[in-house]
PDB file of C-alpha atoms in Angstrom:
ATOM      1  CA  SER A 108      38.997-123.837-136.941  1.00 31.00           C
ATOM      2  CA  GLU A 109      42.509-122.729-138.560  1.00 33.00           C
ATOM      3  CA  LYS A 110      44.948-121.979-136.102  1.00 36.00           C
ATOM      4  CA  PHE A 111      47.616-119.037-136.906  1.00 35.00           C
ATOM      5  CA  ALA A 112      50.919-118.755-135.275  1.00 38.00           C
ATOM      6  CA  ARG A 113      51.394-115.423-133.603  1.00 45.00           C
ATOM      7  CA  ALA A 114      54.436-113.828-134.464  1.00 47.00           C
ATOM      8  CA  ALA A 115      56.790-112.664-131.382  1.00 55.00           C
ATOM      9  CA  GLN A 116      58.005-109.224-131.616  1.00 73.00           C
ATOM     10  CA  LEU A 117      61.723-109.956-130.345  1.00 79.00           C
ATOM     11  CA  GLN A 118      63.325-106.272-129.268  1.00 86.00           C
ATOM     12  CA  VAL A 119      66.654-106.231-129.033  1.00 87.00           C
ATOM     13  CA  HIS A 120      68.118-103.563-126.544  1.00 89.00           C
ATOM     14  CA  PHE A 121      71.957-103.414-126.974  1.00 87.00           C
ATOM     15  CA  ARG A 122      74.665-103.449-129.961  1.00 85.00           C
ATOM     16  CA  ASP A 123      77.166-105.744-130.603  1.00 85.00           C
ATOM     17  CA  GLY A 124      80.097-104.827-128.238  1.00 86.00           C
ATOM     18  CA  ASP A 125      77.845-102.865-125.515  1.00 89.00           C
ATOM     19  CA  GLU A 126      79.187-102.819-121.942  1.00 90.00           C
ATOM     20  CA  VAL A 127      76.094-103.975-120.198  1.00 90.00           C
ATOM     21  CA  GLN A 128      75.457-104.484-116.534  1.00 92.00           C
ATOM     22  CA  ALA A 129      73.939-106.972-114.435  1.00 90.00           C
ATOM     23  CA  GLY A 130      69.885-106.824-115.144  1.00 91.00           C
ATOM     24  CA  ALA A 131      70.404-104.740-118.198  1.00 92.00           C
ATOM     25  CA  LEU A 132      67.659-104.936-120.555  1.00 92.00           C
ATOM     26  CA  LEU A 133      68.785-107.061-123.743  1.00 90.00           C
ATOM     27  CA  PHE A 134      65.671-108.564-124.892  1.00 89.00           C
ATOM     28  CA  SER A 135      61.954-107.996-124.970  1.00 91.00           C
ATOM     29  CA  LEU A 136      59.319-109.664-126.544  1.00 91.00           C
ATOM     30  CA  ASP A 137      55.267-107.982-126.633  1.00 90.00           C
ATOM     31  CA  SER A 138      53.754-108.406-123.172  1.00 92.00           C
ATOM     32  CA  ARG A 139      50.272-107.533-123.884  1.00 93.00           C
ATOM     33  CA  GLY A 140      48.974-110.983-124.086  1.00 93.00           C
ATOM     34  CA  PRO A 141      50.902-112.063-120.705  1.00 95.00           C
ATOM     35  CA  GLU A 142      49.665-108.900-118.912  1.00 96.00           C
ATOM     36  CA  ALA A 143      46.141-109.452-120.470  1.00 96.00           C
ATOM     37  CA  GLU A 144      46.593-113.232-118.872  1.00 97.00           C
ATOM     38  CA  VAL A 145      47.891-111.566-115.587  1.00 97.00           C
ATOM     39  CA  ARG A 146      44.587-109.490-115.479  1.00 98.00           C
ATOM     40  CA  ARG A 147      42.526-112.461-116.177  1.00 98.00           C
ATOM     41  CA  ALA A 148      43.765-114.546-113.678  1.00 98.00           C
ATOM     42  CA  GLU A 149      43.995-111.664-110.874  1.00 98.00           C
ATOM     43  CA  ALA A 150      39.382-111.317-111.606  1.00 98.00           C
ATOM     44  CA  PRO A 151      38.265-114.749-109.901  1.00 98.00           C
ATOM     45  CA  LEU A 152      41.070-113.946-107.140  1.00 98.00           C
ATOM     46  CA  ALA A 153      39.171-110.727-106.258  1.00 98.00           C
ATOM     47  CA  LYS A 154      35.927-112.011-106.961  1.00 98.00           C
ATOM     48  CA  ASP A 155      36.831-115.297-104.757  1.00 98.00           C
ATOM     49  CA  GLN A 156      38.532-113.377-101.704  1.00 98.00           C
ATOM     50  CA  ALA A 157      35.546-111.065-101.284  1.00 98.00           C
ATOM     51  CA  SER A 158      33.148-114.016-101.159  1.00 98.00           C
ATOM     52  CA  LEU A 159      35.575-115.447 -98.709  1.00 98.00           C
ATOM     53  CA  ALA A 160      35.650-112.616 -96.624  1.00 98.00           C
ATOM     54  CA  ASN A 161      31.632-112.395 -96.727  1.00 97.00           C
ATOM     55  CA  ALA A 162      31.860-116.621 -96.008  1.00 97.00           C
ATOM     56  CA  ARG A 163      33.933-116.134 -93.284  1.00 97.00           C
ATOM     57  CA  ARG A 164      31.778-113.198 -91.647  1.00 97.00           C
ATOM     58  CA  ASP A 165      28.616-115.522 -91.759  1.00 95.00           C
ATOM     59  CA  LEU A 166      30.319-118.297 -90.463  1.00 95.00           C
ATOM     60  CA  ALA A 167      31.643-115.981 -87.202  1.00 94.00           C
ATOM     61  CA  ARG A 168      27.911-114.949 -86.923  1.00 92.00           C
ATOM     62  CA  TYR A 169      26.549-118.730 -86.761  1.00 92.00           C
ATOM     63  CA  GLU A 170      29.090-119.735 -84.477  1.00 91.00           C
ATOM     64  CA  GLN A 171      27.823-117.266 -82.099  1.00 89.00           C
ATOM     65  CA  LEU A 172      24.182-118.143 -82.800  1.00 88.00           C
ATOM     66  CA  HIS A 173      24.457-121.625 -83.145  1.00 77.00           C
ATOM     67  CA  GLU A 174      23.698-122.587 -79.103  1.00 77.00           C
ATOM     68  CA  SER A 175      20.246-120.519 -79.487  1.00 83.00           C
ATOM     69  CA  ALA A 176      19.209-119.870 -83.519  1.00 86.00           C
ATOM     70  CA  VAL A 177      21.440-121.600 -85.431  1.00 84.00           C
ATOM     71  CA  SER A 178      21.341-125.381 -86.238  1.00 89.00           C
ATOM     72  CA  ARG A 179      24.602-127.440 -86.512  1.00 89.00           C
ATOM     73  CA  GLN A 180      23.391-128.158 -89.850  1.00 92.00           C
ATOM     74  CA  LYS A 181      23.766-124.881 -91.116  1.00 92.00           C
ATOM     75  CA  LEU A 182      26.441-123.929 -88.972  1.00 93.00           C
ATOM     76  CA  ASP A 183      28.916-127.091 -90.907  1.00 94.00           C
ATOM     77  CA  GLU A 184      27.305-125.927 -94.367  1.00 95.00           C
ATOM     78  CA  THR A 185      28.966-122.319 -93.681  1.00 95.00           C
ATOM     79  CA  ARG A 186      32.048-123.565 -92.478  1.00 96.00           C
ATOM     80  CA  THR A 187      31.853-126.395 -95.444  1.00 97.00           C
ATOM     81  CA  GLY A 188      31.494-123.329 -97.848  1.00 97.00           C
ATOM     82  CA  ALA A 189      34.395-120.903 -96.175  1.00 97.00           C
ATOM     83  CA  GLN A 190      36.752-123.914 -96.692  1.00 98.00           C
ATOM     84  CA  VAL A 191      35.620-124.356-100.298  1.00 98.00           C
ATOM     85  CA  LEU A 192      36.184-120.618-100.817  1.00 98.00           C
ATOM     86  CA  GLU A 193      39.638-121.042 -99.088  1.00 98.00           C
ATOM     87  CA  ALA A 194      40.651-123.658-101.415  1.00 98.00           C
ATOM     88  CA  ALA A 195      39.021-121.356-104.509  1.00 98.00           C
ATOM     89  CA  VAL A 196      41.494-118.513-103.261  1.00 98.00           C
ATOM     90  CA  ARG A 197      44.480-121.010-103.332  1.00 98.00           C
ATOM     91  CA  ALA A 198      43.693-122.082-106.768  1.00 98.00           C
ATOM     92  CA  ASP A 199      43.417-118.343-108.090  1.00 98.00           C
ATOM     93  CA  GLU A 200      46.656-117.534-106.080  1.00 98.00           C
ATOM     94  CA  ALA A 201      48.655-119.839-107.450  1.00 98.00           C
ATOM     95  CA  ALA A 202      46.646-119.164-111.316  1.00 98.00           C
ATOM     96  CA  VAL A 203      48.244-115.587-110.725  1.00 98.00           C
ATOM     97  CA  ALA A 204      51.366-116.512-109.693  1.00 97.00           C
ATOM     98  CA  ILE A 205      51.436-118.448-113.299  1.00 97.00           C
ATOM     99  CA  ALA A 206      50.682-115.629-115.254  1.00 96.00           C
ATOM    100  CA  ARG A 207      52.919-113.606-113.395  1.00 96.00           C
ATOM    101  CA  LEU A 208      55.975-115.918-113.974  1.00 95.00           C
ATOM    102  CA  GLN A 209      54.917-116.167-117.908  1.00 94.00           C
ATOM    103  CA  LEU A 210      55.113-112.217-117.708  1.00 94.00           C
ATOM    104  CA  THR A 211      58.895-112.296-116.624  1.00 92.00           C
ATOM    105  CA  PHE A 212      59.605-114.081-119.861  1.00 91.00           C
ATOM    106  CA  THR A 213      59.385-111.301-122.131  1.00 92.00           C
ATOM    107  CA  ARG A 214      62.265-109.773-120.688  1.00 90.00           C
ATOM    108  CA  ILE A 215      65.635-111.358-121.070  1.00 90.00           C
ATOM    109  CA  GLN A 216      68.534-109.222-118.723  1.00 89.00           C
ATOM    110  CA  ALA A 217      71.969-109.893-118.694  1.00 88.00           C
ATOM    111  CA  SER A 218      72.999-112.150-115.725  1.00 87.00           C
ATOM    112  CA  MET A 219      76.324-110.421-114.796  1.00 89.00           C
ATOM    113  CA  ASP A 220      78.561-107.059-115.726  1.00 89.00           C
ATOM    114  CA  GLY A 221      79.666-107.705-119.433  1.00 88.00           C
ATOM    115  CA  ARG A 222      80.280-106.718-122.933  1.00 87.00           C
ATOM    116  CA  THR A 223      77.569-108.010-125.397  1.00 85.00           C
ATOM    117  CA  GLY A 224      78.635-110.375-128.537  1.00 80.00           C
ATOM    118  CA  SER A 225      76.987-110.815-131.766  1.00 75.00           C
ATOM    119  CA  ILE A 226      73.383-112.104-132.291  1.00 70.00           C
ATOM    120  CA  VAL A 227      73.296-114.571-135.167  1.00 54.00           C
ATOM    121  CA  ARG A 228      69.761-115.702-136.639  1.00 48.00           C
ATOM    122  CA  GLN A 229      69.892-118.369-139.106  1.00 40.00           C
ATOM    123  CA  HIS A 230      73.210-117.066-140.536  1.00 33.00           C
ATOM    124  CA  HIS A 231      72.167-113.728-141.145  1.00 38.00           C
ATOM    125  CA  PHE A 232      73.872-111.367-138.698  1.00 38.00           C
ATOM    126  CA  ILE A 233      71.256-109.137-136.861  1.00 45.00           C
ATOM    127  CA  GLY A 234      72.830-105.842-135.049  1.00 46.00           C
ATOM    128  CA  GLY A 235      71.940-102.561-133.464  1.00 46.00           C
ATOM    129  CA  ARG A 236      68.799-102.006-131.858  1.00 42.00           C
ATOM    130  CA  SER A 237      66.104-103.476-134.082  1.00 43.00           C
ATOM    131  CA  SER A 238      63.200-105.980-134.150  1.00 46.00           C
ATOM    132  CA  VAL A 239      62.895-109.410-135.532  1.00 48.00           C
ATOM    133  CA  LYS A 240      60.281-111.643-136.075  1.00 48.00           C
ATOM    134  CA  PHE A 241      60.052-114.990-134.723  1.00 46.00           C
ATOM    135  CA  GLN A 242      56.924-117.450-134.992  1.00 44.00           C
ATOM    136  CA  SER A 243      56.779-117.979-131.207  1.00 45.00           C
ATOM    137  CA  ALA A 244      58.913-116.450-128.410  1.00 49.00           C
ATOM    138  CA  ARG A 245      60.844-120.304-128.154  1.00 48.00           C
ATOM    139  CA  ALA A 246      62.013-119.796-131.392  1.00 48.00           C
ATOM    140  CA  ALA A 247      63.296-116.493-130.947  1.00 50.00           C
ATOM    141  CA  LEU A 248      65.436-117.894-128.109  1.00 51.00           C
ATOM    142  CA  ASP A 249      66.317-120.924-129.244  1.00 47.00           C
ATOM    143  CA  LEU A 250      67.839-118.984-132.750  1.00 45.00           C
ATOM    144  CA  LEU A 251      69.498-116.723-130.820  1.00 48.00           C
ATOM    145  CA  ARG A 252      73.448-117.416-129.297  1.00 43.00           C
ATOM    146  CA  LEU A 253      74.218-114.050-126.800  1.00 48.00           C
ATOM    147  CA  ARG A 254      77.718-114.037-125.723  1.00 47.00           C
ATOM    148  CA  LEU A 255      78.068-112.241-122.452  1.00 50.00           C
ATOM    149  CA  SER A 256      81.636-111.837-121.892  1.00 52.00           C
ATOM    150  CA  PRO A 257      82.687-110.747-118.131  1.00 58.00           C
ATOM    151  CA  ALA A 258      83.637-106.994-117.792  1.00 55.00           C
ATOM    152  CA  ARG A 259      87.408-106.561-117.605  1.00 53.00           C
TER     153      ARG A 259
END
């Protein structure tokens, strides 16, 4: 099957020479894909958390009944099942953290108060609040050169 590179839409949120405060949004990329990845990662986490809660309730019941009505094997199986689900929840939490980290890469903010410089892309000046198309977010960041001068 053919693969097509999705063009990343880079939004510029300042004009050349603007005074900006630390934390001001300078650039943003379309975040719909990374937002969907966060939701996709959260779904198995919620499922595994619910399963783990149920497994813990079962384990607590079986531990109470162990001496009279539950075999040692059943208790061990239930304990192992809960441990497996605990590991699955940790893996799901890591997947959510990675997806949320990827989402942060769709926003570039000023690291300090200052005045913006000019944006240059392949020898073309791009000014104002404009949109620029790139083949990937990485290409967008590689091609952009931004100088942020400290505020005076």
